[in-house]
């Protein structure tokens, strides 16, 4: 026999021996054989049930998964946290780099691995430290099935995304359920590839109707609050319309929460009583992952309320109602989340609504093949870096970090948790780092951060490092200029800790290149762009979060402001319109016909961006919009608002804003600078009151005492003049010190500060002037030149100080209204004018009486009259009153003279 022929049987024997050895190895550890557990989803829409087949293989049934990178694998680890996964390793060789659509697959462990080495089996991508999902494996869990508690049931409690059945209601909306016959209830999961501003509605139509009708339907409306928290509440439908409250009796109609009906039209969904009244739904779990909303809730089959709930027969085909649409957040009038059912009689943009037949006992339920795949998977907040506008970097708790597992704290930029940054090549990016000394910022090619070189992973550092750290009291500025060599995707991370930051998209050009200036408005939710061109201004506004419309207004508040609103209708067409607002209801928003040109509006990742051009000075008269003049030399106050929807017709509660600025931002159009209009500081209010007391009461009173009380006996006029003037100067000094302490220094930029400084100087000169006063001549001789010069100087500085002080009071009120937007400025100004008119009338009366006394000789004074003052006795010392009395007594009581008498002779 040939040698080759002898080798063939030998190879066959060796192959069989190897197979037998492998089989023996797999069977060597079978303590977990038969163990089943549901995968707990973290991201990538992972679902499936893991079953241990033997010592070296496992099956995943019904596997759904969006693709990861080429490095994604089944992973072994001690736990599901970041450190445990980093210490782990691959469990199977098969990559998870494709889409799995409800597949049932068998995977083999890598050679040398056994189940005791795999406490946690995870779908994991080590390249980005991304956890897709996991399941915990232990013999203790398997033993629980022997004691009467199934392992599958125990795992289901840890995997809220897993259900027994699923039905696809539309390509982007699914309903999943698990029937609990023992307690007569059903767990339902609603799943939709829609934005966070959309609601998901599902429920049963009213039984007995001849045809499918939404009226009488018992719905559960689920979604996410503005804080990212899930909710699921009972709603009842009386009419296919938005929820409205009747003005006559307060009753509700439309798609309204059960709590409103239960409370007689006055429910409060934020209160515990309001949410429980008539609400048979219990929220179990909710999350948003990969642009997909998922909310799980439980409800009883038997009705909790015979009037508002529909009884569900689990064994019959019943008509169900479902819908997706925009959600209106609570406002000051409606403190609950409401579905926007219609817009001007038509369906809202993105709304889907239909009926279907559903039998809860049918476990197949029509089936759902594969994971939902949203078009926009980047669901976290977005921020676009602008020229000259710093990005404030702080730290905060990881609540909705986009790439689990996440650390305990992450970077916040402009108050947003780990946002997706967008920067433009050639535009400097300014970071104001205030995250603490233990979290220096750096820009890197590594998606994990924490100094990749310490993990033997190559990275490119584009900016930052150990020195880019700071605290709010002493922030550090980091400037980074992306250029044409910067990749399209980089990351901002901490140098010392992993996964504290997220992605940076690097793009070519944008609004920053089209406009010369930009600022972030109040609360950093809207960016305002502008360029001055001759006699017109080009304006753009971009929302930093998703909304149905965006409005910016020129003014200190919504009322009495000119507003520009941008929105996209249901057909995808953008609109920009201008309005004049003179009230707080829909009827007070009046559309104007301004000469607004180059209007554009579009949606970018769910956020509104609109642009327009308008003249600085409208060339019209007689219309309200003709008063909407923009003066580039005067600061422009800008406010903003967002809401769920807008319409061209009459406005109603549907168009209420859900988010708005708290205060205006004052923008200096020529310099490109901006500052917030601050609330009036109490210390500055005290400053204003003290200045009023000094310049409107004490100092004028001292002047009037010196002029009109000299006819009184003694030195009453002198005492009153001296004490009032010194008291006024003391109060004025205190007022100045209060303002300087609050504003942390002197500033003469404003007209009020400059005029106030002049009044302050003149007032402080007066005591010095009084001390240097030259004495008058005796025996009514002609006054010296120094005396006459001093009198002119004294009267000039005193009256100049009074005039400057009065003007400073009025400019102070003007500055107050301009800087702080106080609504009472006009009233205060009117009262101040009335006060000084009263003083003027009082002065006129005293002047009349003085003239009358001089005419009648009542004063008993004669001599010169300088600048309206009667002659003063030189013995008066304005600083020392005791010298006044002694000199007046010596002059009024001269020594008697001796007279020689001679006899008369004839």
PDB file of N, CA, C and O in Angstrom, residues 651-706:
ATOM      1  N   UNK A 651     -53.457  82.838  16.289  1.00  0.00           N
ATOM      2  CA  UNK A 651     -52.681  82.078  17.261  1.00  0.00           C
ATOM      3  C   UNK A 651     -53.556  81.709  18.453  1.00  0.00           C
ATOM      4  O   UNK A 651     -54.529  82.387  18.778  1.00  0.00           O
ATOM      5  N   UNK A 652     -53.177  80.613  19.125  1.00  0.00           N
ATOM      6  CA  UNK A 652     -53.933  80.127  20.277  1.00  0.00           C
ATOM      7  C   UNK A 652     -52.960  79.528  21.280  1.00  0.00           C
ATOM      8  O   UNK A 652     -51.741  79.713  21.183  1.00  0.00           O
ATOM      9  N   UNK A 653     -53.495  78.781  22.242  1.00  0.00           N
ATOM     10  CA  UNK A 653     -52.643  78.160  23.254  1.00  0.00           C
ATOM     11  C   UNK A 653     -51.659  77.170  22.638  1.00  0.00           C
ATOM     12  O   UNK A 653     -50.613  76.881  23.230  1.00  0.00           O
ATOM     13  N   UNK A 654     -51.970  76.646  21.461  1.00  0.00           N
ATOM     14  CA  UNK A 654     -51.066  75.706  20.807  1.00  0.00           C
ATOM     15  C   UNK A 654     -49.728  76.350  20.468  1.00  0.00           C
ATOM     16  O   UNK A 654     -48.731  75.654  20.310  1.00  0.00           O
ATOM     17  N   UNK A 655     -49.742  77.663  20.322  1.00  0.00           N
ATOM     18  CA  UNK A 655     -48.521  78.369  19.936  1.00  0.00           C
ATOM     19  C   UNK A 655     -47.776  78.966  21.112  1.00  0.00           C
ATOM     20  O   UNK A 655     -46.845  79.745  20.927  1.00  0.00           O
ATOM     21  N   UNK A 656     -48.176  78.582  22.329  1.00  0.00           N
ATOM     22  CA  UNK A 656     -47.475  79.072  23.515  1.00  0.00           C
ATOM     23  C   UNK A 656     -46.030  78.574  23.508  1.00  0.00           C
ATOM     24  O   UNK A 656     -45.740  77.470  23.062  1.00  0.00           O
ATOM     25  N   UNK A 657     -45.143  79.404  24.008  1.00  0.00           N
ATOM     26  CA  UNK A 657     -43.747  78.978  24.098  1.00  0.00           C
ATOM     27  C   UNK A 657     -43.572  78.029  25.278  1.00  0.00           C
ATOM     28  O   UNK A 657     -44.213  78.168  26.314  1.00  0.00           O
ATOM     29  N   UNK A 658     -42.716  77.050  25.094  1.00  0.00           N
ATOM     30  CA  UNK A 658     -42.405  76.102  26.161  1.00  0.00           C
ATOM     31  C   UNK A 658     -41.112  76.455  26.880  1.00  0.00           C
ATOM     32  O   UNK A 658     -40.846  75.951  27.963  1.00  0.00           O
ATOM     33  N   UNK A 659     -40.308  77.326  26.276  1.00  0.00           N
ATOM     34  CA  UNK A 659     -39.054  77.733  26.887  1.00  0.00           C
ATOM     35  C   UNK A 659     -38.771  79.160  26.447  1.00  0.00           C
ATOM     36  O   UNK A 659     -39.038  79.527  25.293  1.00  0.00           O
ATOM     37  N   UNK A 660     -38.248  79.964  27.326  1.00  0.00           N
ATOM     38  CA  UNK A 660     -38.027  81.366  27.011  1.00  0.00           C
ATOM     39  C   UNK A 660     -36.859  81.904  27.830  1.00  0.00           C
ATOM     40  O   UNK A 660     -36.457  81.301  28.829  1.00  0.00           O
ATOM     41  N   UNK A 661     -36.301  83.016  27.382  1.00  0.00           N
ATOM     42  CA  UNK A 661     -35.211  83.651  28.103  1.00  0.00           C
ATOM     43  C   UNK A 661     -35.728  84.275  29.389  1.00  0.00           C
ATOM     44  O   UNK A 661     -36.872  84.715  29.460  1.00  0.00           O
ATOM     45  N   UNK A 662     -34.885  84.299  30.398  1.00  0.00           N
ATOM     46  CA  UNK A 662     -35.255  84.892  31.672  1.00  0.00           C
ATOM     47  C   UNK A 662     -34.987  86.391  31.720  1.00  0.00           C
ATOM     48  O   UNK A 662     -35.596  87.111  32.497  1.00  0.00           O
ATOM     49  N   UNK A 663     -34.084  86.857  30.890  1.00  0.00           N
ATOM     50  CA  UNK A 663     -33.736  88.271  30.874  1.00  0.00           C
ATOM     51  C   UNK A 663     -33.145  88.602  29.512  1.00  0.00           C
ATOM     52  O   UNK A 663     -32.629  87.732  28.802  1.00  0.00           O
ATOM     53  N   UNK A 664     -33.221  89.863  29.106  1.00  0.00           N
ATOM     54  CA  UNK A 664     -32.651  90.245  27.811  1.00  0.00           C
ATOM     55  C   UNK A 664     -31.132  90.323  27.869  1.00  0.00           C
ATOM     56  O   UNK A 664     -30.534  90.476  28.928  1.00  0.00           O
ATOM     57  N   UNK A 665     -30.539  90.220  26.704  1.00  0.00           N
ATOM     58  CA  UNK A 665     -29.104  90.423  26.537  1.00  0.00           C
ATOM     59  C   UNK A 665     -28.914  91.734  25.774  1.00  0.00           C
ATOM     60  O   UNK A 665     -29.510  91.937  24.713  1.00  0.00           O
ATOM     61  N   UNK A 666     -28.097  92.619  26.307  1.00  0.00           N
ATOM     62  CA  UNK A 666     -27.838  93.896  25.671  1.00  0.00           C
ATOM     63  C   UNK A 666     -26.630  93.740  24.747  1.00  0.00           C
ATOM     64  O   UNK A 666     -25.524  93.431  25.182  1.00  0.00           O
ATOM     65  N   UNK A 667     -26.855  93.960  23.442  1.00  0.00           N
ATOM     66  CA  UNK A 667     -25.835  93.730  22.425  1.00  0.00           C
ATOM     67  C   UNK A 667     -25.366  95.064  21.864  1.00  0.00           C
ATOM     68  O   UNK A 667     -26.185  95.891  21.438  1.00  0.00           O
ATOM     69  N   UNK A 668     -24.070  95.276  21.882  1.00  0.00           N
ATOM     70  CA  UNK A 668     -23.454  96.450  21.271  1.00  0.00           C
ATOM     71  C   UNK A 668     -23.115  96.090  19.835  1.00  0.00           C
ATOM     72  O   UNK A 668     -22.127  95.400  19.562  1.00  0.00           O
ATOM     73  N   UNK A 669     -23.949  96.522  18.894  1.00  0.00           N
ATOM     74  CA  UNK A 669     -23.860  96.074  17.509  1.00  0.00           C
ATOM     75  C   UNK A 669     -22.549  96.482  16.852  1.00  0.00           C
ATOM     76  O   UNK A 669     -22.006  95.748  16.025  1.00  0.00           O
ATOM     77  N   UNK A 670     -22.024  97.657  17.182  1.00  0.00           N
ATOM     78  CA  UNK A 670     -20.807  98.134  16.532  1.00  0.00           C
ATOM     79  C   UNK A 670     -19.563  97.401  17.018  1.00  0.00           C
ATOM     80  O   UNK A 670     -18.665  97.084  16.235  1.00  0.00           O
ATOM     81  N   UNK A 671     -19.509  97.102  18.303  1.00  0.00           N
ATOM     82  CA  UNK A 671     -18.314  96.462  18.864  1.00  0.00           C
ATOM     83  C   UNK A 671     -18.395  94.951  18.884  1.00  0.00           C
ATOM     84  O   UNK A 671     -17.377  94.275  19.057  1.00  0.00           O
ATOM     85  N   UNK A 672     -19.594  94.398  18.730  1.00  0.00           N
ATOM     86  CA  UNK A 672     -19.748  92.943  18.776  1.00  0.00           C
ATOM     87  C   UNK A 672     -19.755  92.365  20.162  1.00  0.00           C
ATOM     88  O   UNK A 672     -19.626  91.154  20.331  1.00  0.00           O
ATOM     89  N   UNK A 673     -19.932  93.212  21.185  1.00  0.00           N
ATOM     90  CA  UNK A 673     -19.940  92.751  22.565  1.00  0.00           C
ATOM     91  C   UNK A 673     -21.373  92.620  23.065  1.00  0.00           C
ATOM     92  O   UNK A 673     -22.303  93.188  22.496  1.00  0.00           O
ATOM     93  N   UNK A 674     -21.535  91.878  24.145  1.00  0.00           N
ATOM     94  CA  UNK A 674     -22.861  91.679  24.733  1.00  0.00           C
ATOM     95  C   UNK A 674     -22.716  91.497  26.224  1.00  0.00           C
ATOM     96  O   UNK A 674     -21.684  91.033  26.718  1.00  0.00           O
ATOM     97  N   UNK A 675     -23.765  91.856  26.938  1.00  0.00           N
ATOM     98  CA  UNK A 675     -23.810  91.649  28.381  1.00  0.00           C
ATOM     99  C   UNK A 675     -25.248  91.441  28.796  1.00  0.00           C
ATOM    100  O   UNK A 675     -26.176  91.937  28.150  1.00  0.00           O
ATOM    101  N   UNK A 676     -25.434  90.690  29.862  1.00  0.00           N
ATOM    102  CA  UNK A 676     -26.783  90.410  30.336  1.00  0.00           C
ATOM    103  C   UNK A 676     -27.352  91.635  31.039  1.00  0.00           C
ATOM    104  O   UNK A 676     -26.634  92.371  31.715  1.00  0.00           O
ATOM    105  N   UNK A 677     -28.636  91.852  30.851  1.00  0.00           N
ATOM    106  CA  UNK A 677     -29.332  92.894  31.591  1.00  0.00           C
ATOM    107  C   UNK A 677     -29.617  92.338  32.974  1.00  0.00           C
ATOM    108  O   UNK A 677     -30.443  91.445  33.143  1.00  0.00           O
ATOM    109  N   UNK A 678     -28.905  92.833  33.971  1.00  0.00           N
ATOM    110  CA  UNK A 678     -28.976  92.261  35.301  1.00  0.00           C
ATOM    111  C   UNK A 678     -30.160  92.819  36.077  1.00  0.00           C
ATOM    112  O   UNK A 678     -30.694  93.890  35.771  1.00  0.00           O
ATOM    113  N   UNK A 679     -30.558  92.083  37.077  1.00  0.00           N
ATOM    114  CA  UNK A 679     -31.581  92.577  37.992  1.00  0.00           C
ATOM    115  C   UNK A 679     -31.006  93.715  38.829  1.00  0.00           C
ATOM    116  O   UNK A 679     -29.803  93.765  39.102  1.00  0.00           O
ATOM    117  N   UNK A 680     -31.872  94.613  39.212  1.00  0.00           N
ATOM    118  CA  UNK A 680     -31.428  95.743  40.017  1.00  0.00           C
ATOM    119  C   UNK A 680     -30.861  95.240  41.342  1.00  0.00           C
ATOM    120  O   UNK A 680     -31.528  94.520  42.082  1.00  0.00           O
ATOM    121  N   UNK A 681     -29.621  95.643  41.614  1.00  0.00           N
ATOM    122  CA  UNK A 681     -28.985  95.214  42.849  1.00  0.00           C
ATOM    123  C   UNK A 681     -29.495  96.061  44.011  1.00  0.00           C
ATOM    124  O   UNK A 681     -29.604  97.288  43.906  1.00  0.00           O
ATOM    125  N   UNK A 682     -29.793  95.459  45.148  1.00  0.00           N
ATOM    126  CA  UNK A 682     -30.325  96.230  46.282  1.00  0.00           C
ATOM    127  C   UNK A 682     -29.415  97.360  46.721  1.00  0.00           C
ATOM    128  O   UNK A 682     -29.884  98.425  47.103  1.00  0.00           O
ATOM    129  N   UNK A 683     -28.091  97.133  46.653  1.00  0.00           N
ATOM    130  CA  UNK A 683     -27.169  98.183  47.088  1.00  0.00           C
ATOM    131  C   UNK A 683     -27.276  99.400  46.178  1.00  0.00           C
ATOM    132  O   UNK A 683     -27.192 100.549  46.632  1.00  0.00           O
ATOM    133  N   UNK A 684     -27.479  99.170  44.882  1.00  0.00           N
ATOM    134  CA  UNK A 684     -27.633 100.289  43.965  1.00  0.00           C
ATOM    135  C   UNK A 684     -28.946 101.030  44.215  1.00  0.00           C
ATOM    136  O   UNK A 684     -29.028 102.246  44.013  1.00  0.00           O
ATOM    137  N   UNK A 685     -29.970 100.304  44.644  1.00  0.00           N
ATOM    138  CA  UNK A 685     -31.228 100.964  45.011  1.00  0.00           C
ATOM    139  C   UNK A 685     -31.005 101.868  46.229  1.00  0.00           C
ATOM    140  O   UNK A 685     -31.548 102.985  46.298  1.00  0.00           O
ATOM    141  N   UNK A 686     -30.215 101.393  47.192  1.00  0.00           N
ATOM    142  CA  UNK A 686     -29.880 102.226  48.359  1.00  0.00           C
ATOM    143  C   UNK A 686     -29.085 103.444  47.911  1.00  0.00           C
ATOM    144  O   UNK A 686     -29.300 104.560  48.410  1.00  0.00           O
ATOM    145  N   UNK A 687     -28.169 103.265  46.978  1.00  0.00           N
ATOM    146  CA  UNK A 687     -27.397 104.381  46.428  1.00  0.00           C
ATOM    147  C   UNK A 687     -28.330 105.442  45.837  1.00  0.00           C
ATOM    148  O   UNK A 687     -28.169 106.647  46.104  1.00  0.00           O
ATOM    149  N   UNK A 688     -29.295 105.012  45.049  1.00  0.00           N
ATOM    150  CA  UNK A 688     -30.222 105.966  44.453  1.00  0.00           C
ATOM    151  C   UNK A 688     -31.049 106.699  45.488  1.00  0.00           C
ATOM    152  O   UNK A 688     -31.280 107.914  45.374  1.00  0.00           O
ATOM    153  N   UNK A 689     -31.508 105.975  46.514  1.00  0.00           N
ATOM    154  CA  UNK A 689     -32.304 106.623  47.561  1.00  0.00           C
ATOM    155  C   UNK A 689     -31.472 107.650  48.322  1.00  0.00           C
ATOM    156  O   UNK A 689     -31.948 108.756  48.635  1.00  0.00           O
ATOM    157  N   UNK A 690     -30.217 107.308  48.649  1.00  0.00           N
ATOM    158  CA  UNK A 690     -29.357 108.257  49.359  1.00  0.00           C
ATOM    159  C   UNK A 690     -29.101 109.506  48.523  1.00  0.00           C
ATOM    160  O   UNK A 690     -29.090 110.631  49.048  1.00  0.00           O
ATOM    161  N   UNK A 691     -28.889 109.332  47.228  1.00  0.00           N
ATOM    162  CA  UNK A 691     -28.656 110.499  46.382  1.00  0.00           C
ATOM    163  C   UNK A 691     -29.904 111.373  46.297  1.00  0.00           C
ATOM    164  O   UNK A 691     -29.813 112.607  46.229  1.00  0.00           O
ATOM    165  N   UNK A 692     -31.079 110.754  46.306  1.00  0.00           N
ATOM    166  CA  UNK A 692     -32.304 111.548  46.315  1.00  0.00           C
ATOM    167  C   UNK A 692     -32.414 112.348  47.609  1.00  0.00           C
ATOM    168  O   UNK A 692     -32.755 113.541  47.586  1.00  0.00           O
ATOM    169  N   UNK A 693     -32.118 111.716  48.738  1.00  0.00           N
ATOM    170  CA  UNK A 693     -32.190 112.429  50.013  1.00  0.00           C
ATOM    171  C   UNK A 693     -31.196 113.588  50.031  1.00  0.00           C
ATOM    172  O   UNK A 693     -31.504 114.695  50.501  1.00  0.00           O
ATOM    173  N   UNK A 694     -29.981 113.357  49.495  1.00  0.00           N
ATOM    174  CA  UNK A 694     -28.951 114.402  49.534  1.00  0.00           C
ATOM    175  C   UNK A 694     -29.279 115.549  48.590  1.00  0.00           C
ATOM    176  O   UNK A 694     -29.275 116.726  48.982  1.00  0.00           O
ATOM    177  N   UNK A 695     -29.569 115.223  47.301  1.00  0.00           N
ATOM    178  CA  UNK A 695     -29.675 116.268  46.280  1.00  0.00           C
ATOM    179  C   UNK A 695     -31.094 116.801  46.101  1.00  0.00           C
ATOM    180  O   UNK A 695     -31.257 117.871  45.470  1.00  0.00           O
ATOM    181  N   UNK A 696     -32.064 116.110  46.627  1.00  0.00           N
ATOM    182  CA  UNK A 696     -33.435 116.594  46.459  1.00  0.00           C
ATOM    183  C   UNK A 696     -34.047 117.097  47.755  1.00  0.00           C
ATOM    184  O   UNK A 696     -35.103 117.738  47.715  1.00  0.00           O
ATOM    185  N   UNK A 697     -33.414 116.855  48.905  1.00  0.00           N
ATOM    186  CA  UNK A 697     -33.984 117.294  50.183  1.00  0.00           C
ATOM    187  C   UNK A 697     -32.988 118.122  50.979  1.00  0.00           C
ATOM    188  O   UNK A 697     -33.210 119.315  51.247  1.00  0.00           O
ATOM    189  N   UNK A 698     -31.846 117.524  51.367  1.00  0.00           N
ATOM    190  CA  UNK A 698     -30.939 118.178  52.303  1.00  0.00           C
ATOM    191  C   UNK A 698     -30.227 119.377  51.688  1.00  0.00           C
ATOM    192  O   UNK A 698     -30.257 120.489  52.233  1.00  0.00           O
ATOM    193  N   UNK A 699     -29.537 119.186  50.566  1.00  0.00           N
ATOM    194  CA  UNK A 699     -28.765 120.279  49.980  1.00  0.00           C
ATOM    195  C   UNK A 699     -29.651 121.424  49.484  1.00  0.00           C
ATOM    196  O   UNK A 699     -29.341 122.591  49.747  1.00  0.00           O
ATOM    197  N   UNK A 700     -30.766 121.157  48.789  1.00  0.00           N
ATOM    198  CA  UNK A 700     -31.655 122.275  48.449  1.00  0.00           C
ATOM    199  C   UNK A 700     -32.207 122.966  49.690  1.00  0.00           C
ATOM    200  O   UNK A 700     -32.362 124.194  49.713  1.00  0.00           O
ATOM    201  N   UNK A 701     -32.496 122.186  50.742  1.00  0.00           N
ATOM    202  CA  UNK A 701     -32.972 122.800  51.980  1.00  0.00           C
ATOM    203  C   UNK A 701     -31.952 123.727  52.593  1.00  0.00           C
ATOM    204  O   UNK A 701     -32.291 124.808  53.110  1.00  0.00           O
ATOM    205  N   UNK A 702     -30.654 123.365  52.551  1.00  0.00           N
ATOM    206  CA  UNK A 702     -29.600 124.232  53.071  1.00  0.00           C
ATOM    207  C   UNK A 702     -29.472 125.513  52.280  1.00  0.00           C
ATOM    208  O   UNK A 702     -29.256 126.603  52.843  1.00  0.00           O
ATOM    209  N   UNK A 703     -29.594 125.399  50.951  1.00  0.00           N
ATOM    210  CA  UNK A 703     -29.517 126.606  50.123  1.00  0.00           C
ATOM    211  C   UNK A 703     -30.683 127.549  50.423  1.00  0.00           C
ATOM    212  O   UNK A 703     -30.500 128.771  50.576  1.00  0.00           O
ATOM    213  N   UNK A 704     -31.876 126.997  50.539  1.00  0.00           N
ATOM    214  CA  UNK A 704     -33.052 127.833  50.819  1.00  0.00           C
ATOM    215  C   UNK A 704     -32.966 128.441  52.212  1.00  0.00           C
ATOM    216  O   UNK A 704     -33.420 129.585  52.432  1.00  0.00           O
ATOM    217  N   UNK A 705     -32.380 127.753  53.183  1.00  0.00           N
ATOM    218  CA  UNK A 705     -32.240 128.306  54.528  1.00  0.00           C
ATOM    219  C   UNK A 705     -31.333 129.524  54.520  1.00  0.00           C
ATOM    220  O   UNK A 705     -31.595 130.540  55.185  1.00  0.00           O
ATOM    221  N   UNK A 706     -30.210 129.452  53.784  1.00  0.00           N
ATOM    222  CA  UNK A 706     -29.288 130.579  53.726  1.00  0.00           C
ATOM    223  C   UNK A 706     -29.889 131.784  53.023  1.00  0.00           C
ATOM    224  O   UNK A 706     -29.534 132.923  53.303  1.00  0.00           O
TER     225      UNK A 706
END
